[in-house]
Coordinates of C-alpha atoms (C1' of nucleotides) in Angstrom, one line a residue:
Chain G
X1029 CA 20.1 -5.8 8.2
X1030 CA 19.4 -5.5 4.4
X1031 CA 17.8 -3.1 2.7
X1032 CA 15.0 -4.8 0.0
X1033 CA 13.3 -3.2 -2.4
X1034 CA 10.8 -4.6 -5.3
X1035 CA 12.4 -4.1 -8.9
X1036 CA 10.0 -3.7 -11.1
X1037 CA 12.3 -5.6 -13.8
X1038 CA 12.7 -8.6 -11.8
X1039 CA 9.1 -8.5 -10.5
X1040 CA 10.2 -9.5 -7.2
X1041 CA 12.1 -7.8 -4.1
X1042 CA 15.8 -7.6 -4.2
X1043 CA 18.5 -7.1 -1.9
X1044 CA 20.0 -3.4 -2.6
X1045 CA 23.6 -2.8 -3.0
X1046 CA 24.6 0.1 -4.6
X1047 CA 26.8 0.9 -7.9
X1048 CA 29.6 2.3 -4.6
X1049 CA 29.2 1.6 -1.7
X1050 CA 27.3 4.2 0.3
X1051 CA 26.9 5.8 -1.9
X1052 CA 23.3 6.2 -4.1
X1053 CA 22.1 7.5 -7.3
X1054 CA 18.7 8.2 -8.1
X1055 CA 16.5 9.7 -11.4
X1056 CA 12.8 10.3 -10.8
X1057 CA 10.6 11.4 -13.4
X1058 CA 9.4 14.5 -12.6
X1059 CA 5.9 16.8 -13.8
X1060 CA 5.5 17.9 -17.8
X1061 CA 4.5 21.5 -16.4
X1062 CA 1.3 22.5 -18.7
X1063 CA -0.9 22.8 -15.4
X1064 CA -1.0 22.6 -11.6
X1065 CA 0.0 19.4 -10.2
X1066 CA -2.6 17.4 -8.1
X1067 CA -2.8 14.9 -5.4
X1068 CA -1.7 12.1 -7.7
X1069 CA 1.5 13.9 -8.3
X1070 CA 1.8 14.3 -4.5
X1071 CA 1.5 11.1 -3.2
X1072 CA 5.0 11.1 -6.1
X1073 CA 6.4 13.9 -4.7
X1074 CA 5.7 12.5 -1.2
X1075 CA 7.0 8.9 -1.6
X1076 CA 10.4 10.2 -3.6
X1077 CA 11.1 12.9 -0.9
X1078 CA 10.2 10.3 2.1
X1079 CA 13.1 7.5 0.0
X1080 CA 15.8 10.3 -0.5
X1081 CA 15.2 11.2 3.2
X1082 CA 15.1 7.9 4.7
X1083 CA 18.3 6.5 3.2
X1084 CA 20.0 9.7 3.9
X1085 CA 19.4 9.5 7.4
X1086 CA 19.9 5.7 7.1
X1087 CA 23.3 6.9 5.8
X1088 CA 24.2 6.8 2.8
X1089 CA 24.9 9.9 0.3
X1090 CA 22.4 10.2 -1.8
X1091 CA 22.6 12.5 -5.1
X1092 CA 18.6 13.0 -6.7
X1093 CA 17.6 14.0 -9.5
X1094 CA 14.4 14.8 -10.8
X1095 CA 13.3 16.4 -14.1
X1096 CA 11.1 19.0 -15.8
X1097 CA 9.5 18.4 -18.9
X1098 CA 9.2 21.6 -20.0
X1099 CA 8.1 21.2 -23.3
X1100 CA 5.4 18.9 -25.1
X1101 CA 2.4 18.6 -27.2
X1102 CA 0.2 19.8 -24.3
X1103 CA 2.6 22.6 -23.3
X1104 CA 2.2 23.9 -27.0
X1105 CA -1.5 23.7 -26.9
X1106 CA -2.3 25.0 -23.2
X1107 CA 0.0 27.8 -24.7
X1108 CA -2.1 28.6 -27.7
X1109 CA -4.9 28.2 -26.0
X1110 CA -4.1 31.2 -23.4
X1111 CA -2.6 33.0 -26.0
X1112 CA 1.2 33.4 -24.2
X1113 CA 4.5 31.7 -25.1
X1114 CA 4.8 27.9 -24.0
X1115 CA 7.9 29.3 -22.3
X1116 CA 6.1 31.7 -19.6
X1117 CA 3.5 29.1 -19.2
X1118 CA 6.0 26.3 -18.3
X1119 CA 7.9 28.9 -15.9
X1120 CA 4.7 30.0 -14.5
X1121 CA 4.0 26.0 -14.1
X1122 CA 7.3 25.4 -12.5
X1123 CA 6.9 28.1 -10.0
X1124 CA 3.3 26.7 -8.6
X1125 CA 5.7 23.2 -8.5
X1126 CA 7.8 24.6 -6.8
X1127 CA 5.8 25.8 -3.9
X1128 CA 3.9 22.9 -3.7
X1129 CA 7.1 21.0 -3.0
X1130 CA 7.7 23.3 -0.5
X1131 CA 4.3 23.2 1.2
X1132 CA 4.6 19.4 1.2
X1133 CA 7.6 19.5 3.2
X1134 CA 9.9 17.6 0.6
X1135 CA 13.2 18.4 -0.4
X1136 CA 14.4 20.0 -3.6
X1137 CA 16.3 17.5 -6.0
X1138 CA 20.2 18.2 -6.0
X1139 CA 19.6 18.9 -9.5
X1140 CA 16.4 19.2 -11.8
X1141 CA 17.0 19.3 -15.3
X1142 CA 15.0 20.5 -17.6
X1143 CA 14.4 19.1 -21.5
X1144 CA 14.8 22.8 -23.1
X1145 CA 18.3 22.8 -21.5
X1146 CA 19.1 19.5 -22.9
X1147 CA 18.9 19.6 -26.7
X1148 CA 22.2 18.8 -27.3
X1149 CA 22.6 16.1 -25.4
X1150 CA 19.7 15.0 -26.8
X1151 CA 20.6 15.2 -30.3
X1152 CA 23.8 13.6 -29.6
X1153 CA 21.6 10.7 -28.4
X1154 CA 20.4 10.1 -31.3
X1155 CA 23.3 10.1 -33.2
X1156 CA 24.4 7.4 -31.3
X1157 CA 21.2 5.5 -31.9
X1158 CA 21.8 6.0 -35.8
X1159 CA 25.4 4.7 -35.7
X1160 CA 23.8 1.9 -34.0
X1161 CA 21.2 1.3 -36.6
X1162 CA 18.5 2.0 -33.8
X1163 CA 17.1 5.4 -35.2
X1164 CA 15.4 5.9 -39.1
X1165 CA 14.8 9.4 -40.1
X1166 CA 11.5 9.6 -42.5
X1167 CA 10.9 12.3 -45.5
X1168 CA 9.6 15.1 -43.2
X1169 CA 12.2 15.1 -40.5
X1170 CA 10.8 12.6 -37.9
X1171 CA 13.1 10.9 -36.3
X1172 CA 11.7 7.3 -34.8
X1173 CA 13.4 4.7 -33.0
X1174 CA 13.2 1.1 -34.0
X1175 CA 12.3 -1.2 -31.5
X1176 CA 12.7 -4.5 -33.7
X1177 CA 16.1 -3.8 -33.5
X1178 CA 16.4 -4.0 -29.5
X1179 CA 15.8 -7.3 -28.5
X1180 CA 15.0 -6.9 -24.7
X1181 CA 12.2 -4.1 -26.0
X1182 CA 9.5 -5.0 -23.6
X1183 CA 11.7 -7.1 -21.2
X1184 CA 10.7 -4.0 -18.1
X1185 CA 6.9 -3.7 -19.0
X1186 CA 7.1 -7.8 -19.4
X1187 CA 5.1 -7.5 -22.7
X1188 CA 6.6 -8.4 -26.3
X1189 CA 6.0 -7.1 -29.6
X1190 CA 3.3 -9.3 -30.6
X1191 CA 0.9 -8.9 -28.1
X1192 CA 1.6 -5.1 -28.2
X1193 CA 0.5 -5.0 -31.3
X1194 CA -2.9 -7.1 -31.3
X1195 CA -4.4 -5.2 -28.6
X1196 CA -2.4 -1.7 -29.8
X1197 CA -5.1 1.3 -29.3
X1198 CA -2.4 3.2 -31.4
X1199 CA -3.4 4.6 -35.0
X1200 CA -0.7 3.0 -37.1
X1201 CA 1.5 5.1 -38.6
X1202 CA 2.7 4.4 -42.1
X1203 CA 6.1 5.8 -42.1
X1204 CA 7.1 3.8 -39.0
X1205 CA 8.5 0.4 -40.0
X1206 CA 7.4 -1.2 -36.9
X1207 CA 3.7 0.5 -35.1
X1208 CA 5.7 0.4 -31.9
X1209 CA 8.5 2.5 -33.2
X1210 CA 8.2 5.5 -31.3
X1211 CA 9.4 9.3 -32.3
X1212 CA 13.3 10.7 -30.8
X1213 CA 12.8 13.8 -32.8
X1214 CA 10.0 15.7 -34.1
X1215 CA 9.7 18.0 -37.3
X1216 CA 8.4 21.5 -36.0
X1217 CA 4.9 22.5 -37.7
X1218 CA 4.1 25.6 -38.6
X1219 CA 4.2 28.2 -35.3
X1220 CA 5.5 25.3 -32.8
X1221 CA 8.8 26.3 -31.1
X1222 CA 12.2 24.4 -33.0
X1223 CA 15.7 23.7 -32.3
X1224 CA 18.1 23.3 -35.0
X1225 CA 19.2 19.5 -35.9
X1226 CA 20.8 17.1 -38.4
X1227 CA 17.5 16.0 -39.3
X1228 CA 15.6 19.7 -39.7
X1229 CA 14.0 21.7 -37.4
X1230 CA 12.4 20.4 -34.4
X1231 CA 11.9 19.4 -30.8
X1232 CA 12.9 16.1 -28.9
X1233 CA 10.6 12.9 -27.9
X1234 CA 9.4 12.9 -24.6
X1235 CA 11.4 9.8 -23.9
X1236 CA 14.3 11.2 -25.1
X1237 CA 15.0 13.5 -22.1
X1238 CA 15.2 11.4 -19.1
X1239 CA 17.7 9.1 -21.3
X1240 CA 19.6 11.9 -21.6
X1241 CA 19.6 13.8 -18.8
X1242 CA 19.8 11.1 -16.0
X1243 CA 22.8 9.6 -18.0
X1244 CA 24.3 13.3 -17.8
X1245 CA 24.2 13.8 -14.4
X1246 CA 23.7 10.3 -13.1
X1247 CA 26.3 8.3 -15.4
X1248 CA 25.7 5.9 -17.7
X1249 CA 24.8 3.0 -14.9
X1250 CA 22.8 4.8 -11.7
X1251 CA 21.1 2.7 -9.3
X1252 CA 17.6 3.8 -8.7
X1253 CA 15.2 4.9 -11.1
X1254 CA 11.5 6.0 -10.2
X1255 CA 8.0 7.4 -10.9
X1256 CA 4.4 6.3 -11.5
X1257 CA 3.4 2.9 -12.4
X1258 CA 2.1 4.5 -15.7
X1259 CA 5.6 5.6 -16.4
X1260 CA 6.5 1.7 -16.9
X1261 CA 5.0 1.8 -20.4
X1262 CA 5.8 2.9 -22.6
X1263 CA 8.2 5.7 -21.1
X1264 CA 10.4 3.6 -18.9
X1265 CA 10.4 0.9 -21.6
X1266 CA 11.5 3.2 -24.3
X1267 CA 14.2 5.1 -21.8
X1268 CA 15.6 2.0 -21.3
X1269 CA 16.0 1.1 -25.0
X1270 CA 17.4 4.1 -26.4
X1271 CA 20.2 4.1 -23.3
X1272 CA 20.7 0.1 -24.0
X1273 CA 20.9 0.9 -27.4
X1274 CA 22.9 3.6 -27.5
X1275 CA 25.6 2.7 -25.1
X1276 CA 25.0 -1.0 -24.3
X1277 CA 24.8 -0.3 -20.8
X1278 CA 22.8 -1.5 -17.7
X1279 CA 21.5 1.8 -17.2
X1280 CA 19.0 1.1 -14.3
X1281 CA 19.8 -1.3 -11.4
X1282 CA 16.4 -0.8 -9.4
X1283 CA 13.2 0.3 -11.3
X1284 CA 10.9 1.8 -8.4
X1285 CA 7.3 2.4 -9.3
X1286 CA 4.3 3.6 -7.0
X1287 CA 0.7 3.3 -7.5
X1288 CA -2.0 6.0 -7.9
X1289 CA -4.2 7.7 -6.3
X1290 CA -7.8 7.0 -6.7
X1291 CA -11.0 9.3 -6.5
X1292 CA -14.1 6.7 -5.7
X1293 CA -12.2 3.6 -7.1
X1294 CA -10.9 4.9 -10.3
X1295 CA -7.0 6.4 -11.3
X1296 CA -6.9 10.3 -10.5
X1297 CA -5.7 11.8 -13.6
X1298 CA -6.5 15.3 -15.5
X1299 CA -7.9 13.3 -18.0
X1300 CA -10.6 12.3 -16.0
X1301 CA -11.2 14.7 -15.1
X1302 CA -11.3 14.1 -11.4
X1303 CA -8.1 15.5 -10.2
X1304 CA -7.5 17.8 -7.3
X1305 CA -5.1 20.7 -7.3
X1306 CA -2.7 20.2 -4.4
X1307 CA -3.1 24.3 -3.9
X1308 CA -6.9 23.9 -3.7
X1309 CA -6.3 21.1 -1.5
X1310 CA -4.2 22.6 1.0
X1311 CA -6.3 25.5 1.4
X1312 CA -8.7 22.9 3.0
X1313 CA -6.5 20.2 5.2
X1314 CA -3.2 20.5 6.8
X1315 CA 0.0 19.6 4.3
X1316 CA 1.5 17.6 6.9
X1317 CA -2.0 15.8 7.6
X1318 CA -1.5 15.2 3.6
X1319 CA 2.1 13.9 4.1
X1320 CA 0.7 11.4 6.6
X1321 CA -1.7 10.5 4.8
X1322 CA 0.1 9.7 1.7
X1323 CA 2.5 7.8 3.7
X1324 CA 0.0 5.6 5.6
X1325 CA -0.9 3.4 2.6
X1326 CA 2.3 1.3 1.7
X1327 CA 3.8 2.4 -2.2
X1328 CA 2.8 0.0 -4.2
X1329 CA -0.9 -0.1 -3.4
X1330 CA -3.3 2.2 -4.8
X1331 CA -4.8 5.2 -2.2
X1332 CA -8.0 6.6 -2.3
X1333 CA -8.3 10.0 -1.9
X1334 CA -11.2 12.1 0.5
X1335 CA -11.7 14.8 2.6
X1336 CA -12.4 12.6 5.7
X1337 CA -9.0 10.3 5.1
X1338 CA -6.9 13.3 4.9
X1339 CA -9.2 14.6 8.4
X1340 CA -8.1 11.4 10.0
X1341 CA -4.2 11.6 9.3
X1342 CA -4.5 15.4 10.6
X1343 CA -6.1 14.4 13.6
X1344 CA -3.9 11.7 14.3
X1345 CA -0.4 14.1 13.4
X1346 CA -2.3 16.8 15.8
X1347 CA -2.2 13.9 18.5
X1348 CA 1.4 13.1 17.8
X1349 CA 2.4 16.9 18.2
X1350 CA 0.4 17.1 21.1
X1351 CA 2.6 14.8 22.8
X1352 CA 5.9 16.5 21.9
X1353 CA 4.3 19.4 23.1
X1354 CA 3.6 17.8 26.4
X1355 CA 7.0 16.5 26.3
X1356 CA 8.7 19.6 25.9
X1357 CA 6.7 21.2 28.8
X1358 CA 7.6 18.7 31.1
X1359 CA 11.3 18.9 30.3
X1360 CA 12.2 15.8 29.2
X1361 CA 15.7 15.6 27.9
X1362 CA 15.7 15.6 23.9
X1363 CA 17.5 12.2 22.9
X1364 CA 18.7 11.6 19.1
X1365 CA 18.5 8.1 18.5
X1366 CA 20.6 7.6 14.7
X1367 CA 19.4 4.9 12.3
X1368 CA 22.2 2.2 14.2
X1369 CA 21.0 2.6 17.5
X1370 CA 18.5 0.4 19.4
X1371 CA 15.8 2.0 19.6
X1372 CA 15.5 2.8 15.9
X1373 CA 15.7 -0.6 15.5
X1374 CA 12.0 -1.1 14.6
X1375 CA 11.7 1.7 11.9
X1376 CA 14.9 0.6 9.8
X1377 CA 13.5 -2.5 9.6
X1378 CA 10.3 -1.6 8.3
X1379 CA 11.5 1.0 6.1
X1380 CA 14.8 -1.6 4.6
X1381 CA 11.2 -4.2 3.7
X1382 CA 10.7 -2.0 0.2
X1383 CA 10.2 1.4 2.2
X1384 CA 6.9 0.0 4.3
X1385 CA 6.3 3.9 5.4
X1386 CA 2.7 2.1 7.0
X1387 CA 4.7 0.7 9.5
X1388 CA 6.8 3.2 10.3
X1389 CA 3.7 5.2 11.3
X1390 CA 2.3 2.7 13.3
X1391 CA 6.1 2.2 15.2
X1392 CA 5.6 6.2 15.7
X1393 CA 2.2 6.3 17.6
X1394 CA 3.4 3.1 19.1
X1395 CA 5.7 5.3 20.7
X1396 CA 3.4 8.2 21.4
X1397 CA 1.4 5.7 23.3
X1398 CA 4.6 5.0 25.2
X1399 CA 6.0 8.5 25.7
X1400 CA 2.1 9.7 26.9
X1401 CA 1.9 6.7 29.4
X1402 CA 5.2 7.4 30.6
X1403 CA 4.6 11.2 31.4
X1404 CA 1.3 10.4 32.9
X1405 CA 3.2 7.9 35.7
X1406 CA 5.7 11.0 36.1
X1407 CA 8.7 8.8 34.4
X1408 CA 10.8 11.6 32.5
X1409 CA 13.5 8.7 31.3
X1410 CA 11.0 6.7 29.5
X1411 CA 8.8 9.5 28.4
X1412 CA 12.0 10.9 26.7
X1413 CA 13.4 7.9 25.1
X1414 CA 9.7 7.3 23.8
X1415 CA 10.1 10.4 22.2
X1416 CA 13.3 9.9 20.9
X1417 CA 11.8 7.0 19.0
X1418 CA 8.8 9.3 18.0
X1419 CA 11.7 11.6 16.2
X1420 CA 13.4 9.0 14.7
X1421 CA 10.6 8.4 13.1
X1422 CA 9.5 11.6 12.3
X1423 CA 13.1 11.6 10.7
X1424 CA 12.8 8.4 8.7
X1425 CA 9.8 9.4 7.6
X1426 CA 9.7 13.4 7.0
X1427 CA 7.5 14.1 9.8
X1428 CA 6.7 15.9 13.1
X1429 CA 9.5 17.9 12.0
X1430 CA 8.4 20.9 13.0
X1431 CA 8.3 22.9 16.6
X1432 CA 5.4 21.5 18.4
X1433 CA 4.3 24.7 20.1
X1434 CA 4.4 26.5 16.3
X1435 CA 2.9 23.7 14.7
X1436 CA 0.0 23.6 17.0
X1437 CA -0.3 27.1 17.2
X1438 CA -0.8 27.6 13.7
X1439 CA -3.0 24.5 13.3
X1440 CA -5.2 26.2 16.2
X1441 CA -5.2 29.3 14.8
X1442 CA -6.6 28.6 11.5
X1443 CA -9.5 26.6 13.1
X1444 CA -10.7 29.4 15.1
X1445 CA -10.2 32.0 12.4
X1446 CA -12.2 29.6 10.1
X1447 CA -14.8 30.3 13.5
X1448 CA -14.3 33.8 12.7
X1449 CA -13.0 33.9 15.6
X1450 CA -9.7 35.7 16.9
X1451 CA -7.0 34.1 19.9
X1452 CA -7.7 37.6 22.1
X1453 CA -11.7 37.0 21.6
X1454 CA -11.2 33.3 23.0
X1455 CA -8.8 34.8 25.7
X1456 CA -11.5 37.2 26.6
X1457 CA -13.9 34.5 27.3
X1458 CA -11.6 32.1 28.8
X1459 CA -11.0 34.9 31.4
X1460 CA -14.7 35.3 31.8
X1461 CA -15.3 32.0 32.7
X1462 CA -12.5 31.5 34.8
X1463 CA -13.9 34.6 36.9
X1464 CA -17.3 32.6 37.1
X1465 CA -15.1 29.3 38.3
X1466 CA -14.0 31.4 40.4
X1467 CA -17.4 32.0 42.4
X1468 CA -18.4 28.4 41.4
X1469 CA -20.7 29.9 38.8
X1470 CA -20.7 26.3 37.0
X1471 CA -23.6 27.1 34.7
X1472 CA -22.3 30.1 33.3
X1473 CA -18.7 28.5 32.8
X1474 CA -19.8 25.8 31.3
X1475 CA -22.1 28.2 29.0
X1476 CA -19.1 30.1 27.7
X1477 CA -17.3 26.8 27.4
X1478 CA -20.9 25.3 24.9
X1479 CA -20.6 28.3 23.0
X1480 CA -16.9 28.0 22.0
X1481 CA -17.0 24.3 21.2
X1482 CA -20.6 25.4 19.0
X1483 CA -17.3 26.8 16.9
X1484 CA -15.3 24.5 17.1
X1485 CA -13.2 25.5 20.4
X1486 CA -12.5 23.3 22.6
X1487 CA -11.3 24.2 26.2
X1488 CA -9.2 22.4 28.2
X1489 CA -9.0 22.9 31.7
X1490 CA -5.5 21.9 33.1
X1491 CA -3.6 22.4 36.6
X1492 CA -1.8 25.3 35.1
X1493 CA -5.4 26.9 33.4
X1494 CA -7.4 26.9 30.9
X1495 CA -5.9 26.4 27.0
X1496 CA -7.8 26.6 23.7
X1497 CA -7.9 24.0 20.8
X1498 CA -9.2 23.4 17.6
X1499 CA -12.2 20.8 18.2
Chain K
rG1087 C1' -7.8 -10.0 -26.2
rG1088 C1' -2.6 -9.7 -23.6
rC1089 C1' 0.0 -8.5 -19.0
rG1090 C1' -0.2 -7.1 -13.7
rG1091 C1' -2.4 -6.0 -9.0
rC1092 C1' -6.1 -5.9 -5.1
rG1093 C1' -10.4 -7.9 -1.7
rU1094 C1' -8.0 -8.2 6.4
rA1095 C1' -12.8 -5.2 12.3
rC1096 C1' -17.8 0.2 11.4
rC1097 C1' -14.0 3.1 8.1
rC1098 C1' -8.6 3.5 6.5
rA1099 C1' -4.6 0.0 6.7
rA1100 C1' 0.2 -3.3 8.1
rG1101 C1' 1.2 -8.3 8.3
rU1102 C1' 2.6 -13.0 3.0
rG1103 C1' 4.0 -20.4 6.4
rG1104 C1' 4.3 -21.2 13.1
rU1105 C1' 4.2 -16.9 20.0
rU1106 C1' -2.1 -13.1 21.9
rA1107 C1' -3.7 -10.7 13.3
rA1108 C1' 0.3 -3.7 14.0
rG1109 C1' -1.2 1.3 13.8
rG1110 C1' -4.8 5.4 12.9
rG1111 C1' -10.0 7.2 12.8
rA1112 C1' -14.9 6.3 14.8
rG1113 C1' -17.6 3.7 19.0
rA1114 C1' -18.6 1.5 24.2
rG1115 C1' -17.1 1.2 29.5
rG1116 C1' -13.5 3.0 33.2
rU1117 C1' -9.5 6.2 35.8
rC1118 C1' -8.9 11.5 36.2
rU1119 C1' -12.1 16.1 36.5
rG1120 C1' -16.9 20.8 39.8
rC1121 C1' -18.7 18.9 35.0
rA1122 C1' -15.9 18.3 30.7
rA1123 C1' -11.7 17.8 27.4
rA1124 C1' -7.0 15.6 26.8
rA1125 C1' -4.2 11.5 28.3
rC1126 C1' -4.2 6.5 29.9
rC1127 C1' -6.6 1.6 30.8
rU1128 C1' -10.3 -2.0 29.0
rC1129 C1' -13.5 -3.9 25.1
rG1130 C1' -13.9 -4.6 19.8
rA1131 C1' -11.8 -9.5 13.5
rC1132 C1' -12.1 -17.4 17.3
rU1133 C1' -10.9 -14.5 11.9
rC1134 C1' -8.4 -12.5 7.0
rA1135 C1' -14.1 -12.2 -0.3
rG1136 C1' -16.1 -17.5 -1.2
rC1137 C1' -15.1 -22.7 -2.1
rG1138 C1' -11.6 -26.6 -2.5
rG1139 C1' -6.3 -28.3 -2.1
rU1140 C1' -0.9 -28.6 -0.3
rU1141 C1' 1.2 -28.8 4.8
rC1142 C1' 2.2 -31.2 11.5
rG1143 C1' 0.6 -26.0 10.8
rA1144 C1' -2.0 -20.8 5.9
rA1145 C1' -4.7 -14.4 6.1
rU1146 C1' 0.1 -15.9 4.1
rC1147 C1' 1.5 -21.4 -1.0
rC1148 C1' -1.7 -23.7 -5.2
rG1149 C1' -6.5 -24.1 -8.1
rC1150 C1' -11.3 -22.4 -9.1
rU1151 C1' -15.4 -18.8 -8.4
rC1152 C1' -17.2 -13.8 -7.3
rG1153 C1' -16.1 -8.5 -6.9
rC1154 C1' -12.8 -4.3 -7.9
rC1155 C1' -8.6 -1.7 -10.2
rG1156 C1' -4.3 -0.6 -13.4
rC1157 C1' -1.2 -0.8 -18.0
rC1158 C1' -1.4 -2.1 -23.3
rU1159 C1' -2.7 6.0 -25.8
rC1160 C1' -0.7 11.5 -23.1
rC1161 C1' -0.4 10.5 -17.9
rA1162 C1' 2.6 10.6 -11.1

RNA sequence: GGCGGCGUACCCAAGUGGUUAAGGGAGAGGUCUGCAAAACCUCGACUCAGCGGUUCGAAUCCGCUCGCCGCCUCCA
């Protein structure tokens, strides 16, 4: 078995095979921290976090890296705006980042750079790029790159020069020889934050950074780099020429890009407008019911974003937990099926076709299906290797990772306290009805019973009694 | 204008040349239950936007038409 992924270079899925052997290098682009991050830059977060865990537990060592771009154009205005330091807004940024990571259930990079910490590696960047001929400095200290100079410039995005520059939306600048040319350095104005450098006071490029820094950390050939499909131009482009330039290297063997998020068939994006704060958003849905839900559309295709998808994923993970729960109370023996073994089989294969996380959720309620229908005929040895593959799964894919019991608690728990309602005060009626069971007073049980599910309780009466559950 | 992508059941969504077109949500019937709920079983696209073509064989390849989206500017 073969692990494939599609290279955005190549247009076309290739066989991965990594730089050494089990071993794997990857640079994701990471958030420019000016605001809070939204559901686009989740579905990112998600997808990265679900590929560093997958091939981990598929086995091989995997060093990640993702960056912070901690200081731009809109960092500097959001800044002035609020009247504090772009540096105490960017931390403040970072922070909210930081817990929404968290609350997404993804793993922090090994290392996450950030472009203020990087000047000097920067600067030596473009150095380089001026012994090479591939870097002009004009009057004012602006530093651009030249992209006639690099003849692959375009060969990623699969655009050249010309056409670029018929439809360009760009204002052309005067002082760059080419309108493509694009800036590595830029000559502090009045009351914007500087670093010192050969060519005056300024601050880096935003391309700059992720040249730098994933070469830094990652080397100067790494094997996967990632991020948005609106990274591929002209970020990823220009990344690509100023390491090429620089150190006529490969730099990137696989260029991994996911679609967007859409709200009502149009790109999520804070310039639109039409972008939800992951924060806002979790105060309304389950993460995990998120994380499912971001994972049930393949990569590469765009995902629409509402209220009732996210609903559906969360009642569908509630399902899934529901049977581990069930699992666990009928004692089945906990199996740990590793990415080699049979029964894990399905999942590595639809994970090694370019990461097809749809699939892999669909091979774990496959085997909910399986582990209920085996607990319902009484069959402990199949119900547990059923949920062994449900695990394996939940591995692979960063879910059901969680206790079931706490996870369903919790979930319940914030239903009925969005009822108003407290666990003791549905206690207190589940005992009242089961006294009217009791004398076969059906009409008043199944009264108390009405007025729970009117908010959203639903009761469940089972040989061991009666439990409580969010409808 | 240039480049790229998408259109599969009521909704979401895998599958990209060959056994019965995954999975989830919703719905209908059934088993179970005091009645329910949950779980399970059954049903649900003779069909994959439309029209042509290639092929023994296509949702899958090619062409055209219609509809939608993205990049070409900061952007996940």
């Amino acid at each position: 078995m073969a692990l494939v992924l599609y290279n955005t270079r190549s247009r076309r899925e290739e066989v991965f095979e990594p730089l050494t052997p089990g071993k794997i290098s990857i640079y994701v682009c990471g958030i420019t921290v000016y605001d809070r991050c939204h559901v686009g830059h989740a579905r990112s977060l998600v997808f990265f976090d679900t590929l560093v865990r997958y091939l981990r537990w598929r086995g091989y060592q995997v060093e990640f890296v993702r960056n912070i771009t901690d200081i731009d154009d809109k960092i500097i205005n959001r800044a002035r705006e609020r009247g504090e330091s772009w540096k105490d807004l960017a931390d403040r940024f970072i922070a909210e980042m930081h817990r929404d990571v968290a609350a997404l259930g993804c793993v922090q990079p090994d290392i996450e750079p950030r472009a203020t910490e990087h000047i000097g590696e920067m600067i030596e960047l473009i150095a380089e790029l001026e012994r090479h001929g591939l870097a002009y400095a004009v009057g004012d200290g602006d530093v651009y790159f030249a992209v006639t100079g690099f003849a692959r410039y375009g060969a990623l995005s699969g655009r050249n020069l010309e056409e670029m520059q018929a439809g360009a939306r760009v204002d052309v600048d005067e002082r760059k020889r080419s309108p493509m040319d694009f800036a590595l350095w830029k000559a502090a104005k009045p009351g914007e934050p500087w670093w010192p450098s050969p060519w005056g006071n300024g601050r880096p490029g935003w391309h700059l950074e992720c040249s730098a820094m994933s070469m830094k950390y990652l080397g100067r050939v790494f094997d996967i780099h990632g991020g948005g499909e609106d990274l591929i131009f002209p970020h990823h482009e220009n990344e690509l020429a100023q390491s090429c330039g620089a150190y006529d290297t490969d730099f990137v063997r696989y260029w991994i890009h996911h679609a967007f998020v859409r709200i009502d068939q149009e790109k999520m994006s804070k310039s639109l407008g039409n972008a939800f704060a992951i924060e806002d958003v979790l105060k309304e849905v389950e993460a995990e019911g998120l994380r499912l839900h971001l994972l049930s559309v393949h990569y590469r295709s765009p995902l629409d974003f509402s209220a009732a998808g996210i609903a559906e994923s969360t009642k569908a993970l509630v399902r899934a937990y529901e049977t581990l729960a069930r699992a666990d109370e009928a004692g089945v023996p906990r199996h740990e099926y590793g990415f080699d073994s049979p029964q894990a089989a399905p999942l590595v294969e639809a994970m090694d076709a370019d990461f097809n996380t749809t699939r892999g959720v669909g091979i774990l309620f496959e085997a909910a299906r399986d582990a209920n229908r085996a607990l319902d005929a009484g069959d402990l040895a199949r119900g547990a290797e059923a949920v062994g593959v449900m695990r394996a799964a939940g591995l692979g894919l960063g879910l059901l990772m969680r206790s079931p019991a706490e996870f369903l608690a919790g979930y319940n728990a914030r239903g009925a306290s969005q009822a108003g309602l407290a666990a003791a005060d549905i206690e207190r009626l589940i005992g009242e009805r089961r006294e009217a069971r009791a004398a076969k007073n059906f009409k008043r049980a199944d009264e108390l019973r009405a007025e729970l599910l009117a908010q959203g309780i639903v009761l469940e009466d089972g040989p061991g009694g009666t439990s409580w559950r969010r409808a």
